[in-house]
XYZ file of C-alpha atoms in Angstrom:
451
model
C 26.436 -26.028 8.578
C 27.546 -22.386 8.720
C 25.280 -20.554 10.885
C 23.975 -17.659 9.412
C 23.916 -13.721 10.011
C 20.837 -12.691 11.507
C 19.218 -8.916 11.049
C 16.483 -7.259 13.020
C 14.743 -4.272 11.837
C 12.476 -3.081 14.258
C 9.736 0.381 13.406
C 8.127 2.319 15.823
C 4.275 2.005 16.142
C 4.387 0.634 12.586
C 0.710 -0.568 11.455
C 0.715 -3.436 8.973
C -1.446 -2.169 6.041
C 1.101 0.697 5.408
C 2.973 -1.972 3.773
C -0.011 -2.050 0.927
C -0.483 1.804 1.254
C 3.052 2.984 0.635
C 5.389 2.857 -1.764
C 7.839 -0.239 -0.202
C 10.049 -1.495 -3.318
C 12.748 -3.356 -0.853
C 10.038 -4.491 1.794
C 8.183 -6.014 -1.025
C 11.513 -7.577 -2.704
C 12.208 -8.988 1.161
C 8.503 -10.244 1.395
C 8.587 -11.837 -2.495
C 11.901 -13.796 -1.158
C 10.759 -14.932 1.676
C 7.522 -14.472 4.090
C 4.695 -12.243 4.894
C 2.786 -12.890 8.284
C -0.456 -11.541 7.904
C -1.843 -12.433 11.326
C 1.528 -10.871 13.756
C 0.728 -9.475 16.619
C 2.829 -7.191 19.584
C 2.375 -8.957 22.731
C 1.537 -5.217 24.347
C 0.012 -2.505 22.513
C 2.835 -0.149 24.451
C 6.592 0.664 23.110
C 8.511 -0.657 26.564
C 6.198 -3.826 27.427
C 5.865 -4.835 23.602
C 9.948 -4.594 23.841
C 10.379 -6.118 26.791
C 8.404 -9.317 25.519
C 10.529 -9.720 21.937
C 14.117 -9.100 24.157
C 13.078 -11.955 26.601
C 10.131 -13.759 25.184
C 7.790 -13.556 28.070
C 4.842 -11.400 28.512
C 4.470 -8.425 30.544
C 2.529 -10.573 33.482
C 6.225 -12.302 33.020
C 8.452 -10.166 32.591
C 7.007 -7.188 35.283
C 6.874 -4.402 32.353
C 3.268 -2.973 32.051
C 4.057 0.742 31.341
C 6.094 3.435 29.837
C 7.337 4.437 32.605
C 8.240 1.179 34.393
C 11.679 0.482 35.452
C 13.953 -1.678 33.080
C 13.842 -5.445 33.196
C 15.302 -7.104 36.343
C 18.239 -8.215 36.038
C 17.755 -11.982 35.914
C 15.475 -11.139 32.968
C 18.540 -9.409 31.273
C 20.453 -12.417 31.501
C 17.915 -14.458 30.130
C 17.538 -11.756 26.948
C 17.927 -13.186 23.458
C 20.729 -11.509 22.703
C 22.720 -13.205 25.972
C 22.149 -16.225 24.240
C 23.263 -15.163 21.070
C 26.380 -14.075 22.410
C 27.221 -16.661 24.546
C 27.071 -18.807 21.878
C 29.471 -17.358 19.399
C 27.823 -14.344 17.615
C 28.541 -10.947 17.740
C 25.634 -8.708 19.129
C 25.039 -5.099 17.907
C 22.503 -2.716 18.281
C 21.625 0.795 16.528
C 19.049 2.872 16.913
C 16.420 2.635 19.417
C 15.721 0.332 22.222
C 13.163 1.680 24.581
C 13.730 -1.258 27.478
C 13.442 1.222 29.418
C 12.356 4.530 30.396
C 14.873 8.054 30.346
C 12.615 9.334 33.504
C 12.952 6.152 35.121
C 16.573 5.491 34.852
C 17.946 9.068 34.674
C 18.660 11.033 31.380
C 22.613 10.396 32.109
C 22.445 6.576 31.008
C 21.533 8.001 27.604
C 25.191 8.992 27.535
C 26.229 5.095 28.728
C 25.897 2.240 26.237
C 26.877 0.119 29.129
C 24.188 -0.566 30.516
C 22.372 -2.354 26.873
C 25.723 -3.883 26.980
C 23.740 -5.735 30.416
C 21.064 -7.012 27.334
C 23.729 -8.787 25.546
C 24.672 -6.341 23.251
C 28.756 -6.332 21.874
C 28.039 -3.100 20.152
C 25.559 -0.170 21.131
C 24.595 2.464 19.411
C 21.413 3.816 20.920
C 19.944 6.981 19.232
C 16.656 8.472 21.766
C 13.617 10.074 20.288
C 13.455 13.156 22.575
C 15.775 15.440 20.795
C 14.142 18.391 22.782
C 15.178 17.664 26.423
C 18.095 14.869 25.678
C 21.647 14.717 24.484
C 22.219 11.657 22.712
C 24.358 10.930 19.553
C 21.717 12.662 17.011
C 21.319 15.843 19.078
C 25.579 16.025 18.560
C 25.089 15.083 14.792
C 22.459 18.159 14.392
C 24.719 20.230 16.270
C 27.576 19.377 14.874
C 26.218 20.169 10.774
C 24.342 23.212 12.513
C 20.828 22.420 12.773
C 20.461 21.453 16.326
C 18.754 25.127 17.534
C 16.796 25.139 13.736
C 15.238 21.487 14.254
C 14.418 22.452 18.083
C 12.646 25.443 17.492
C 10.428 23.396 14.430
C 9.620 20.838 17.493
C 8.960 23.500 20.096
C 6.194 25.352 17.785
C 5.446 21.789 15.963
C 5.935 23.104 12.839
C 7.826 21.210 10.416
C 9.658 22.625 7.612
C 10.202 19.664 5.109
C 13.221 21.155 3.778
C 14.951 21.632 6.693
C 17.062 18.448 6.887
C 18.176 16.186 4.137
C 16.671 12.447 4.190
C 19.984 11.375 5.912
C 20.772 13.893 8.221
C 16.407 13.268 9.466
C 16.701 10.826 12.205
C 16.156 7.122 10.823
C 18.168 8.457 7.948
C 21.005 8.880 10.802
C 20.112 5.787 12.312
C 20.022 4.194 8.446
C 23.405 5.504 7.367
C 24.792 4.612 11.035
C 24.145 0.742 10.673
C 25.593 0.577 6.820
C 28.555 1.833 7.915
C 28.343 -0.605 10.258
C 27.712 -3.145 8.199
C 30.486 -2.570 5.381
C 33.052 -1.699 8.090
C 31.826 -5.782 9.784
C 35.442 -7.874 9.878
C 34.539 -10.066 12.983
C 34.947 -13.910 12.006
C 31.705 -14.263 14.002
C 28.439 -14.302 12.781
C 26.601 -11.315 13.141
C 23.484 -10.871 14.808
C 22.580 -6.691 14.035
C 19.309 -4.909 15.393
C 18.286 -1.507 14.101
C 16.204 0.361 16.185
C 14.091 2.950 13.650
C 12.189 5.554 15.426
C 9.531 6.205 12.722
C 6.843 6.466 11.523
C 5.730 6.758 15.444
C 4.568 10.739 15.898
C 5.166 13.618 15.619
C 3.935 12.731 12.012
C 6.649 14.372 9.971
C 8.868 13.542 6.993
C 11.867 15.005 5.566
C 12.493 16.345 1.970
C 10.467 14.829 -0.988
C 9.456 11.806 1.027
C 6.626 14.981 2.774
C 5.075 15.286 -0.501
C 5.354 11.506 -1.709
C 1.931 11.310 -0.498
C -1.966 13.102 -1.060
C -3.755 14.074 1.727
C -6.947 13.718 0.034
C -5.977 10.583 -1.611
C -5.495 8.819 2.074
C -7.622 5.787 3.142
C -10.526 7.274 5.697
C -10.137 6.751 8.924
C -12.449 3.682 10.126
C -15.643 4.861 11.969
C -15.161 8.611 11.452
C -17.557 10.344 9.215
C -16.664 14.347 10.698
C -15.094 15.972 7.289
C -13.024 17.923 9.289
C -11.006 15.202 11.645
C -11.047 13.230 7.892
C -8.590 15.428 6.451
C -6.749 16.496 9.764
C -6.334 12.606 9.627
C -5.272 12.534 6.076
C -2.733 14.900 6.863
C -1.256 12.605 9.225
C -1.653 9.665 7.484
C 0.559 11.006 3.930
C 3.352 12.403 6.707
C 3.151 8.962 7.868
C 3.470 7.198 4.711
C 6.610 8.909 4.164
C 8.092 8.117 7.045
C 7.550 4.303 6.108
C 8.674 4.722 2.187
C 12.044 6.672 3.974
C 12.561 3.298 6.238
C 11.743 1.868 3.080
C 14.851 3.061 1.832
C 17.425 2.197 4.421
C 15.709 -1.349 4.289
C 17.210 -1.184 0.650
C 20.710 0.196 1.669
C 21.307 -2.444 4.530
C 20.555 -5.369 2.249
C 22.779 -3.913 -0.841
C 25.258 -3.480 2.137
C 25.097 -6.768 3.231
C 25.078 -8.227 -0.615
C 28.152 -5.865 -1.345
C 30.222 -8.436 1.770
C 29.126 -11.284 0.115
C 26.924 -11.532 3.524
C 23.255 -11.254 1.798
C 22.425 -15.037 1.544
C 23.828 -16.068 4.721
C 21.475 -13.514 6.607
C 18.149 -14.174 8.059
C 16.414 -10.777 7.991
C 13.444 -10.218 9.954
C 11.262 -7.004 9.758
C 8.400 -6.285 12.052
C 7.252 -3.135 14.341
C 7.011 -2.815 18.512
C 2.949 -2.236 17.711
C 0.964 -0.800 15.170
C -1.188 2.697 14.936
C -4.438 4.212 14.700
C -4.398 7.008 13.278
C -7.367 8.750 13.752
C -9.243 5.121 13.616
C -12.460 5.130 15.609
C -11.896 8.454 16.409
C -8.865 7.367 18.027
C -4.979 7.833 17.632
C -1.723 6.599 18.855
C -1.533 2.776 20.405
C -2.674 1.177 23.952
C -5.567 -0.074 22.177
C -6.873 -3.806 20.868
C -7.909 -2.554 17.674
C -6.230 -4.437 15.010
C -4.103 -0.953 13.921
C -3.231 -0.937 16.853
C -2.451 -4.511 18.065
C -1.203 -6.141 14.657
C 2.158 -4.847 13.368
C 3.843 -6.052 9.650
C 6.004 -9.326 10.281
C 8.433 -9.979 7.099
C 10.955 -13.014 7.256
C 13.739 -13.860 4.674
C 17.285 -15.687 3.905
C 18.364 -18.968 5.323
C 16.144 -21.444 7.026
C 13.024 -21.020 5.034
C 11.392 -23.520 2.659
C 10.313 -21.866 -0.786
C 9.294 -23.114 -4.281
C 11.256 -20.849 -6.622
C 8.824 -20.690 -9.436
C 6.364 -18.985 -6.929
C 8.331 -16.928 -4.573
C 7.788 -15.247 -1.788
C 4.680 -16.902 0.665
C 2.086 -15.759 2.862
C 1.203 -17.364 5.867
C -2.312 -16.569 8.075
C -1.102 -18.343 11.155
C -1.167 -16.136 14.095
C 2.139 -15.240 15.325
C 3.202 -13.014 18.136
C 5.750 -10.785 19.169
C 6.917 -13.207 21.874
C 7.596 -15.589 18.631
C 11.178 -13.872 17.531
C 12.825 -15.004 20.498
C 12.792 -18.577 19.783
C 12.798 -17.909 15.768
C 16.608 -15.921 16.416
C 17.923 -18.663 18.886
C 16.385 -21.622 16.279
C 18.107 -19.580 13.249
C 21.443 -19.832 15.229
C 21.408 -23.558 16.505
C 20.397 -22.744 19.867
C 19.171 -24.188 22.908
C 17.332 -21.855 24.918
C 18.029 -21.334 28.629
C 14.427 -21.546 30.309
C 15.658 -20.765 33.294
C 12.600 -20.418 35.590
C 9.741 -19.247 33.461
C 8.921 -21.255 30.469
C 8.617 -19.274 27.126
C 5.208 -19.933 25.170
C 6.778 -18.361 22.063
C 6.480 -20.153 18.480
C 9.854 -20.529 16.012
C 8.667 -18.573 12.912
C 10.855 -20.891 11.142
C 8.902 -23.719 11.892
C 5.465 -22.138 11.765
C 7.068 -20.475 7.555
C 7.594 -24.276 7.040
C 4.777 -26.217 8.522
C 7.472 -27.988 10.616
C 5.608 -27.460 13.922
C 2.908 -26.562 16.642
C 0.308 -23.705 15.629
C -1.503 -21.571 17.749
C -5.402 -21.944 18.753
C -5.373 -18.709 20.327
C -3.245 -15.826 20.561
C -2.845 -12.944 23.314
C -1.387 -9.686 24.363
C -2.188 -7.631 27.488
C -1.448 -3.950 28.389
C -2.090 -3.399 32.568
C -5.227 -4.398 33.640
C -6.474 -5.262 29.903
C -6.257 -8.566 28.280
C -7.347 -9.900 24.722
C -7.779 -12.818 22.994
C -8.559 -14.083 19.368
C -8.165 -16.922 17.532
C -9.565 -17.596 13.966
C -13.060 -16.709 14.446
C -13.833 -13.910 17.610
C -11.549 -11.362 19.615
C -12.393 -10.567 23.104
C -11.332 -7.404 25.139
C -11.526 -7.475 28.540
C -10.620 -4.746 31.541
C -10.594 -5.830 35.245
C -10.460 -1.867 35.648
C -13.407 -1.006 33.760
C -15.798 -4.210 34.954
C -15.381 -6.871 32.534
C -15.484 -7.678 29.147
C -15.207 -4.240 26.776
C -15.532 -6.361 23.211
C -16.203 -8.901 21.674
C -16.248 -9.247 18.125
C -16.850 -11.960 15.237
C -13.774 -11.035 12.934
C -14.641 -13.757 10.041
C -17.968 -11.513 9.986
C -16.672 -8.148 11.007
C -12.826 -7.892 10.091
C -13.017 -4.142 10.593
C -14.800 -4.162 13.989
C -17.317 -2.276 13.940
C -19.920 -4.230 15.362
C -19.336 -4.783 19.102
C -21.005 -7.861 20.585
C -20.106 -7.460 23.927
C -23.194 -7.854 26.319
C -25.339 -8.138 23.449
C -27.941 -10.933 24.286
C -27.056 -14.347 22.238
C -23.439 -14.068 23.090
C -23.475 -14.890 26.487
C -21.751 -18.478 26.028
C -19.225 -17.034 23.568
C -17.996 -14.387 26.137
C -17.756 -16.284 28.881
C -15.548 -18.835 26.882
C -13.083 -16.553 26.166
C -12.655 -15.342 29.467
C -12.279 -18.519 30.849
C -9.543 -19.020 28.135
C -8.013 -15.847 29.353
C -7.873 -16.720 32.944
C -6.625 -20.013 32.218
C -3.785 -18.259 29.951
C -2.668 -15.779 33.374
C -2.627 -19.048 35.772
C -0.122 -20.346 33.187
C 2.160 -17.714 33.275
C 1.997 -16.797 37.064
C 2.763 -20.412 37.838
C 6.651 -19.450 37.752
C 6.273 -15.783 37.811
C 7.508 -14.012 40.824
C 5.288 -12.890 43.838
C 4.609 -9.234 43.513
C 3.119 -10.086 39.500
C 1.134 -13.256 41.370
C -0.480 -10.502 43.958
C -1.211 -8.147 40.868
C -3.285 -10.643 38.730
C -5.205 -11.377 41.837
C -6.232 -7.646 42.031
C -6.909 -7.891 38.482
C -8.787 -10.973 38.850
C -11.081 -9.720 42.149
C-alpha cells in the first residue's frame, strides 16, 4: 500500500465554535469528507507547552515545557519529535509558518534568522514566519519591506490601530504564510511522500483582519460573551469577536487553496489532512480573555480529520465523533497514517491514534487531561475538575452533562465532597504515571506541587 501524504494545519488560539460562527465553506467540505471531533482538547492551555506536547506526544510534566518563556525541548526530546520519525522513515518533512517550540527571548532573536535549528525537530524544509513583526526580522518583516509597507504596518501596531485597507488578504500575514505553502505545494517533485505543516498565526490577537474579511462580520450580531452582562465590555467584546471571525473565514480560505493545490498534483486523495488549533480562546468569556484557562474556550480547540485511512459510508458523509481526544493524540495518528512504529524511547506516550478512535478500531478514553504549571484538570463524560497546588486545592468542579456552559461551580459546595476528592485522586494517580520515567528535576517539581 502506498503510504499517503500527510498535511497539518495548525491555528493559533483557535476556539472550536468559530467553526459554527463563521463562514468556513472548505473547513466544512473537509469536515463533510471526513471527521469532526467535538470533544479535542490542547494538552496545555499555553502556545509553547500545547506545542511541545503535539511535536513529541508527551505532556508538559514530560516533556519539561510549562511556560512561554521556557527554553526549547531538550534535545533527546527533539529526537524523539514526530517529525524525526517521519523522516527517518522515508517522508519528506516541511514546515511553514509558525512553530513556537520555543521562545525568541529565550533562545536569542538571531535563531529567527536560522531554520537550522527546526531542522533539529525533523524538519527537511523550514520556513518559519514569527508573530512579532514589531521587534523581529523574519521573512514577513522582508516581504512588507520589500512591497513597501513595513514602516506603514509598524506604525498601525505601535498605536494599535488597524487600517483594514492597508494590506491586501495575501500580503496580511497568514495570507503570506497561505500563498507561501501553495507554492510549496505545486512546486512538490520529491518521490517521497510528503508530510507538510503550516503554522497560521491567526486568529490569536491583536484581533485584526485585512480587507473585506474586517467587515465580513456584525459587531452587534456577535454571540455574548458567557457570564458578562456589562453593555459596555458586550460590545467592546463584539468588536473583537467579528475581527476574529475574519481572521478564521481568511484561514478559511487558504484551507481552500492548499487542498485545490494538492487536487491540481493529483495529490488530494492520497493526503491525510488534519486541522486543529494549539488551544482555543475566550474572548471576553467570564469576563475573561486570551488562554491559560480550563474553560472549555479556552481548553477545547476544533479537531477536523480527512483523506486516507478513515472508514465512511458514502451516502452519509462526513461523521462526528464525541470521544474525547487530545492534543497528545496526533502524534501517534501521523506515525499510524504512515506505517510507523513509534520509538518510545524512555517515556511511554499515552496518546490515542485518531484513526482508530474515527473507526472504532481501538481503546477510548475514560478521562482526559491537560495541565498548565501548577494547574491540572480533568473531565471525562460527566464532571471537570480544576485544581491549583498554587492557589490551595481544587478551583472547580463542574457537572458538564448538567452545566455544559459552566456556570455553576461546585467546588466546595457541600454534597460534592466524594465527587472532588475522586477526581483528585484520579489526577494524582495520572502525575505518578508520567513521572515514573520522567527525569529528576520534573519528579522534584510535582512533589512541590503535590506538598
Amino acid at each position: 500500500m502506498t503510504r499517503p501524504h500527510l498535511l497539518l494545519l495548525l491555528a493559533d488560539q483557535m476556539r472550536p465554535d468559530a467553526l459554527a460562527q463563521a463562514a468556513t465553506p472548505h473547513l466544512d467540505a473537509l469536515a463533510a469528507r471526513g471527521v469532526r471531533f467535538d470533544n479535542a482538547y490542547c494538552a496545555s492551555p499555553l502556545c509553547q507547552p500545547s506545542r511541545a506536547c503535539i511535536v513529541t506526544g508527551r505532556y508538559p510534566t514530560q516533556h519539561g515545557v510549562h511556560g512561554n518563556m521556557n527554553e526549547p525541548i531538550a534535545s533527546q526530546e527533539r529526537l524523539d519529535t514526530y517529525p524525526s520519525q517521519l523522516q527517518r522513515a522515508g517522508y519528506y518533512t516541511a514546515m511553514i509558518g509558525k512553530h513556537h517550540y520555543y521562545d525568541r527571548w529565550a533562545v536569542g532573536m538571531d535563531v529567527l534568522e536560522d531554520d537550522g535549528d527546526l531542522q533539529g525537530y525533523g524538519y527537511d524544509h523550514v520556513w518559519q514566519v514569527d508573530d512579532d513583526h514589531l521587534n523581529n526580522q523574519d521573512r514577513y518583516t522582508r516581504f512588507l519591506q520589500d512591497i513597501g509597507k513595513l514602516s506603514l504596518f509598524q506604525e498601525m501596531a505601535r498605536k494599535r490601530a488597524w487600517d483594514a485597507g492597508a494590506l491586501r488578504p495575501d500580503e496580511f500575514d497568514d495570507g503570506y504564510i497561505g500563498e507561501t505553502a501553495v507554492r510549496f505545494i505545486e512546486a512538490y517533485q520529491d518521490e517521497a511522500p510528503l508530510y507538510l505543516q503550516v503554522g497560521f498565526l491567526g486568529p490569536h490577537p491583536p484581533y485584526w483582519a485585512p480587507g473585506d474579511y474586517a467587515t465580513m462580520y456584525d459587531p452587534a450580531k456577535m454571540q455574548p460573551p458567557l457570564a458578562v452582562d456589562n453593555p459596555e465590555r458586550i460590545a467592546r467584546t463584539g468588536r473583537a469577536r467579528a475581527q476574529y471571525l475574519g481572521r478564521v473565514s481568511l484561514i478559511d480560505h487558504y484551507v481552500g487553496r492548499l487542498c485545490a493545490a494538492l487536487e491540481a498534483k493529483g495529490m488530494l486523495e492520497d493526503t491525510l489532512i488534519l486541522f486543529t488549533a494549539d488551544h482555543g480562546d475566550l474572548i471576553g468569556d467570564y469576563g475573561l480573555y486570551d488562554k491559560r484557562h480550563f474553560y472549555q474556550p479556552s481548553v477545547c480547540v476544533p479537531l477536523l480529520m480527512a483523506g486516507p485511512g478513515i472508514a465512511l459510508n458514502p451516502r452519509l458523509g462526513g461523521r462526528i465523533c464525541r470521544e474525547l481526544v487530545s492534543g497528545v493524540d496526533l502524534y501517534p495518528t501521523l506515525l499510524h497514517a504512515a506505517g510507523c512504529q513509534d520509538r518510545l524511547g524512555a517515556q511511554p506516550r499515552e496518546g490515542l491514534s485518531l484513526l482508530d478512535i474515527a473507526n472504532d478500531a481501538g481503546p477510548r478514553r475514560a478521562a482526559l487531561y491537560s495541565e498548565l504549571g501548577t494547574m491540572m484538570m480533568v473531565r471525562d463524560a460527566n464532571w471537570k475538575l480544576v485544581y491549583d497546588a498554587e492557589q490551595g486545592g481544587v478551583q472547580y468542579l463542574f457537572n458538564l452533562r448538567r452545566d455544559p456552559q459552566e456556570l455553576d461551580n461546585l467546588a466546595g459546595v457541600a454534597g460534592y465532597e466524594s465527587v472532588e476528592k475522586r477526581y483528585v485522586e484520579t489526577l494524582l494517580t495520572w502525575q505518578v504515571r508520567l513521572t515514573h520515567h520522567t527525569q529528576e528535576k520534573e519528579r522534584e517539581r510535582l512533589q512541590r506541587v503535590r506538598t
